[in-house]
Short mmCIF file of N, CA and C in Angstrom, two decimals:
data_model
loop_
_atom_site.label_atom_id
_atom_site.label_comp_id
_atom_site.label_asym_id
_atom_site.label_seq_id
_atom_site.Cartn_x
_atom_site.Cartn_y
_atom_site.Cartn_z
N MET A 1 70.69 89.39 80.03
CA MET A 1 72.08 89.61 79.78
C MET A 1 72.29 90.97 79.13
N ALA A 2 71.43 91.31 78.20
CA ALA A 2 71.56 92.59 77.51
C ALA A 2 71.43 93.76 78.49
N ASN A 3 70.52 93.63 79.46
CA ASN A 3 70.37 94.69 80.47
C ASN A 3 71.64 94.84 81.30
N LEU A 4 72.25 93.74 81.69
CA LEU A 4 73.47 93.78 82.48
C LEU A 4 74.61 94.43 81.69
N VAL A 5 74.76 94.04 80.44
CA VAL A 5 75.81 94.64 79.60
C VAL A 5 75.56 96.13 79.44
N GLY A 6 74.33 96.52 79.21
CA GLY A 6 74.00 97.94 79.08
C GLY A 6 74.34 98.73 80.33
N GLU A 7 74.01 98.18 81.48
CA GLU A 7 74.31 98.85 82.74
C GLU A 7 75.83 98.96 82.95
N LEU A 8 76.54 97.90 82.66
CA LEU A 8 78.01 97.93 82.80
C LEU A 8 78.64 98.93 81.84
N LEU A 9 78.11 99.02 80.62
CA LEU A 9 78.63 99.98 79.66
C LEU A 9 78.48 101.41 80.18
N LEU A 10 77.36 101.69 80.85
CA LEU A 10 77.12 103.03 81.37
C LEU A 10 77.92 103.34 82.63
N LYS A 11 78.11 102.35 83.47
CA LYS A 11 78.71 102.60 84.79
C LYS A 11 80.19 102.29 84.89
N SER A 12 80.75 101.58 83.93
CA SER A 12 82.14 101.19 84.03
C SER A 12 82.91 101.53 82.76
N PRO A 13 83.72 102.60 82.82
CA PRO A 13 84.53 102.93 81.65
C PRO A 13 85.47 101.79 81.25
N ASP A 14 86.01 101.07 82.24
CA ASP A 14 86.89 99.94 81.93
C ASP A 14 86.15 98.86 81.14
N PHE A 15 84.95 98.52 81.61
CA PHE A 15 84.16 97.52 80.91
C PHE A 15 83.83 98.00 79.49
N ALA A 16 83.44 99.27 79.37
CA ALA A 16 83.08 99.81 78.05
C ALA A 16 84.27 99.73 77.10
N ARG A 17 85.47 100.04 77.59
CA ARG A 17 86.68 99.99 76.76
C ARG A 17 86.93 98.55 76.30
N LEU A 18 86.84 97.59 77.25
CA LEU A 18 87.07 96.19 76.90
C LEU A 18 86.00 95.66 75.96
N TRP A 19 84.77 96.05 76.21
CA TRP A 19 83.66 95.59 75.36
C TRP A 19 83.84 96.09 73.93
N GLU A 20 84.26 97.33 73.81
CA GLU A 20 84.48 97.91 72.49
C GLU A 20 85.60 97.20 71.75
N ARG A 21 86.61 96.76 72.49
CA ARG A 21 87.75 96.07 71.87
C ARG A 21 87.50 94.57 71.75
N TYR A 22 86.31 94.10 72.12
CA TYR A 22 85.94 92.68 72.06
C TYR A 22 86.81 91.81 72.96
N GLU A 23 87.30 92.37 74.06
CA GLU A 23 88.10 91.60 75.00
C GLU A 23 87.23 90.95 76.07
N VAL A 24 85.94 91.18 76.03
CA VAL A 24 85.04 90.58 77.00
C VAL A 24 84.50 89.31 76.37
N THR A 25 85.01 88.19 76.83
CA THR A 25 84.56 86.91 76.26
C THR A 25 84.36 85.91 77.38
N GLY A 26 83.57 84.96 77.10
CA GLY A 26 83.39 83.87 78.04
C GLY A 26 83.93 82.59 77.44
N ARG A 27 84.54 81.80 78.25
CA ARG A 27 85.04 80.52 77.79
C ARG A 27 84.56 79.44 78.73
N LYS A 28 84.16 78.36 78.16
CA LYS A 28 83.80 77.22 78.98
C LYS A 28 85.08 76.50 79.40
N PRO A 29 85.15 76.12 80.65
CA PRO A 29 86.33 75.35 81.06
C PRO A 29 86.39 74.03 80.28
N ALA A 30 87.59 73.63 79.95
CA ALA A 30 87.79 72.37 79.22
C ALA A 30 88.20 71.28 80.21
N GLN A 31 88.00 70.04 79.84
CA GLN A 31 88.46 68.93 80.66
C GLN A 31 89.59 68.23 79.95
N LYS A 32 90.61 67.87 80.72
CA LYS A 32 91.75 67.13 80.19
C LYS A 32 91.98 65.92 81.07
N THR A 33 92.39 64.84 80.45
CA THR A 33 92.66 63.61 81.18
C THR A 33 94.15 63.34 81.18
N PHE A 34 94.67 62.99 82.36
CA PHE A 34 96.08 62.70 82.55
C PHE A 34 96.22 61.31 83.15
N HIS A 35 97.35 60.69 82.92
CA HIS A 35 97.66 59.44 83.61
C HIS A 35 98.90 59.67 84.46
N HIS A 36 98.73 59.54 85.76
CA HIS A 36 99.84 59.72 86.70
C HIS A 36 100.30 58.35 87.17
N PRO A 37 101.62 58.12 87.24
CA PRO A 37 102.11 56.79 87.61
C PRO A 37 101.74 56.35 89.02
N HIS A 38 101.44 57.28 89.92
CA HIS A 38 101.13 56.90 91.30
C HIS A 38 99.64 56.85 91.63
N VAL A 39 98.84 57.68 90.96
CA VAL A 39 97.41 57.71 91.31
C VAL A 39 96.49 57.34 90.16
N GLY A 40 97.06 57.03 89.00
CA GLY A 40 96.23 56.59 87.88
C GLY A 40 95.68 57.72 87.04
N THR A 41 94.53 57.49 86.45
CA THR A 41 93.92 58.44 85.53
C THR A 41 93.15 59.51 86.28
N LEU A 42 93.40 60.76 85.88
CA LEU A 42 92.71 61.92 86.47
C LEU A 42 92.08 62.72 85.35
N THR A 43 90.84 63.13 85.53
CA THR A 43 90.21 64.06 84.60
C THR A 43 90.02 65.36 85.34
N LEU A 44 90.69 66.41 84.85
CA LEU A 44 90.69 67.71 85.54
C LEU A 44 90.09 68.77 84.64
N THR A 45 89.49 69.76 85.26
CA THR A 45 88.96 70.91 84.54
C THR A 45 90.09 71.92 84.39
N SER A 46 90.26 72.44 83.19
CA SER A 46 91.33 73.41 82.96
C SER A 46 90.75 74.75 82.55
N GLN A 47 91.40 75.78 83.00
CA GLN A 47 91.08 77.14 82.60
C GLN A 47 92.39 77.86 82.36
N SER A 48 92.38 78.81 81.47
CA SER A 48 93.57 79.62 81.27
C SER A 48 93.18 81.09 81.38
N MET A 49 94.14 81.88 81.84
CA MET A 49 93.91 83.30 82.05
C MET A 49 95.04 84.09 81.42
N HIS A 50 94.70 85.23 80.83
CA HIS A 50 95.71 86.13 80.30
C HIS A 50 96.44 86.79 81.46
N LEU A 51 97.74 86.98 81.30
CA LEU A 51 98.54 87.68 82.29
C LEU A 51 98.83 89.08 81.80
N GLU A 52 98.93 90.00 82.75
CA GLU A 52 99.36 91.34 82.38
C GLU A 52 100.85 91.28 82.12
N GLY A 53 101.34 92.12 81.27
CA GLY A 53 102.76 92.12 80.95
C GLY A 53 102.95 91.80 79.49
N PRO A 54 103.91 90.93 79.19
CA PRO A 54 104.17 90.62 77.78
C PRO A 54 102.92 90.06 77.10
N PRO A 55 102.64 90.52 75.89
CA PRO A 55 101.46 90.03 75.17
C PRO A 55 101.51 88.53 74.94
N GLY A 56 100.36 87.90 75.01
CA GLY A 56 100.26 86.48 74.72
C GLY A 56 100.58 85.56 75.87
N GLN A 57 100.93 86.09 77.03
CA GLN A 57 101.26 85.24 78.17
C GLN A 57 99.98 84.79 78.86
N ARG A 58 99.91 83.50 79.18
CA ARG A 58 98.74 82.93 79.84
C ARG A 58 99.21 82.01 80.94
N ILE A 59 98.35 81.77 81.90
CA ILE A 59 98.62 80.79 82.94
C ILE A 59 97.48 79.78 82.92
N GLY A 60 97.83 78.52 83.10
CA GLY A 60 96.81 77.47 83.11
C GLY A 60 96.60 76.94 84.51
N VAL A 61 95.35 76.64 84.83
CA VAL A 61 94.98 76.12 86.14
C VAL A 61 94.15 74.87 85.95
N TYR A 62 94.50 73.82 86.68
CA TYR A 62 93.76 72.56 86.63
C TYR A 62 93.13 72.30 87.99
N THR A 63 91.85 71.95 88.00
CA THR A 63 91.15 71.67 89.25
C THR A 63 90.34 70.40 89.12
N ALA A 64 90.00 69.85 90.28
CA ALA A 64 89.13 68.67 90.34
C ALA A 64 87.95 69.00 91.24
N GLU A 65 86.80 68.53 90.87
CA GLU A 65 85.58 68.77 91.64
C GLU A 65 85.68 68.07 93.00
N PRO A 66 85.52 68.83 94.11
CA PRO A 66 85.57 68.19 95.44
C PRO A 66 84.58 67.03 95.54
N GLY A 67 85.01 65.99 96.24
CA GLY A 67 84.16 64.82 96.44
C GLY A 67 84.25 63.78 95.33
N THR A 68 85.08 64.05 94.33
CA THR A 68 85.23 63.09 93.23
C THR A 68 86.52 62.29 93.41
N PRO A 69 86.62 61.14 92.76
CA PRO A 69 87.87 60.38 92.81
C PRO A 69 89.06 61.20 92.28
N ASP A 70 88.81 62.07 91.30
CA ASP A 70 89.88 62.92 90.78
C ASP A 70 90.40 63.86 91.86
N HIS A 71 89.50 64.43 92.63
CA HIS A 71 89.89 65.33 93.73
C HIS A 71 90.67 64.55 94.79
N ASP A 72 90.20 63.36 95.11
CA ASP A 72 90.91 62.53 96.09
C ASP A 72 92.34 62.23 95.61
N ALA A 73 92.48 61.94 94.32
CA ALA A 73 93.80 61.65 93.76
C ALA A 73 94.70 62.89 93.84
N MET A 74 94.14 64.07 93.56
CA MET A 74 94.93 65.30 93.67
C MET A 74 95.36 65.55 95.11
N MET A 75 94.48 65.28 96.05
CA MET A 75 94.83 65.45 97.46
C MET A 75 95.94 64.48 97.86
N LEU A 76 95.87 63.25 97.37
CA LEU A 76 96.90 62.27 97.66
C LEU A 76 98.25 62.72 97.08
N LEU A 77 98.24 63.24 95.87
CA LEU A 77 99.47 63.76 95.29
C LEU A 77 100.03 64.91 96.12
N ASP A 78 99.16 65.79 96.59
CA ASP A 78 99.60 66.92 97.40
C ASP A 78 100.23 66.43 98.71
N MET A 79 99.64 65.43 99.32
CA MET A 79 100.14 64.93 100.61
C MET A 79 101.45 64.17 100.46
N THR A 80 101.68 63.57 99.30
CA THR A 80 102.87 62.74 99.13
C THR A 80 103.99 63.44 98.36
N ALA A 81 103.75 64.68 97.94
CA ALA A 81 104.79 65.41 97.20
C ALA A 81 105.95 65.76 98.13
N PRO A 82 107.16 65.77 97.61
CA PRO A 82 108.30 66.16 98.45
C PRO A 82 108.13 67.60 98.93
N ALA A 83 108.64 67.87 100.13
CA ALA A 83 108.52 69.21 100.71
C ALA A 83 109.31 70.24 99.90
N THR A 84 110.42 69.83 99.32
CA THR A 84 111.21 70.72 98.48
C THR A 84 111.56 70.00 97.20
N ALA A 85 111.75 70.76 96.17
CA ALA A 85 112.10 70.17 94.88
C ALA A 85 113.54 69.67 94.93
N PRO A 86 113.84 68.59 94.23
CA PRO A 86 115.21 68.10 94.19
C PRO A 86 116.12 69.16 93.58
N SER A 87 117.35 69.18 94.02
CA SER A 87 118.31 70.17 93.54
C SER A 87 118.60 69.94 92.07
N GLN A 88 118.60 71.01 91.33
CA GLN A 88 118.95 70.95 89.92
C GLN A 88 120.31 71.60 89.70
N GLU A 89 121.13 71.61 90.75
CA GLU A 89 122.41 72.29 90.70
C GLU A 89 123.34 71.61 89.70
N ILE A 90 124.03 72.42 88.92
CA ILE A 90 124.99 71.92 87.94
C ILE A 90 126.35 71.86 88.65
N PRO A 91 127.03 70.72 88.60
CA PRO A 91 128.33 70.62 89.26
C PRO A 91 129.31 71.65 88.70
N HIS A 92 130.06 72.25 89.61
CA HIS A 92 131.04 73.25 89.21
C HIS A 92 132.36 72.57 88.95
N THR A 93 132.93 72.82 87.80
CA THR A 93 134.25 72.26 87.50
C THR A 93 135.23 73.39 87.32
N SER A 94 136.42 73.21 87.82
CA SER A 94 137.44 74.23 87.65
C SER A 94 138.38 73.84 86.53
N THR A 95 138.93 74.82 85.86
CA THR A 95 139.84 74.53 84.75
C THR A 95 141.23 74.99 85.05
#
């Protein structure tokens, strides 16, 4: 690992800048368990990523390992989800 970091420090100014600022970190994906009313309990792996733009913004991603019951449940949810989201339109009233 030390050899790889050394090589990256020499060959990549971007990596060197991030390494110096301690922005190069590794995180283990976490697992979270959910209960869905249609498919039951799901245990999904979660990861979050920093977004460019406003500081502190992150996006979260949940995945299931292919071939597991959790993955099958996610596929079932995908197949049975409505094609479009229900309208959230606010009724217009005139005064």
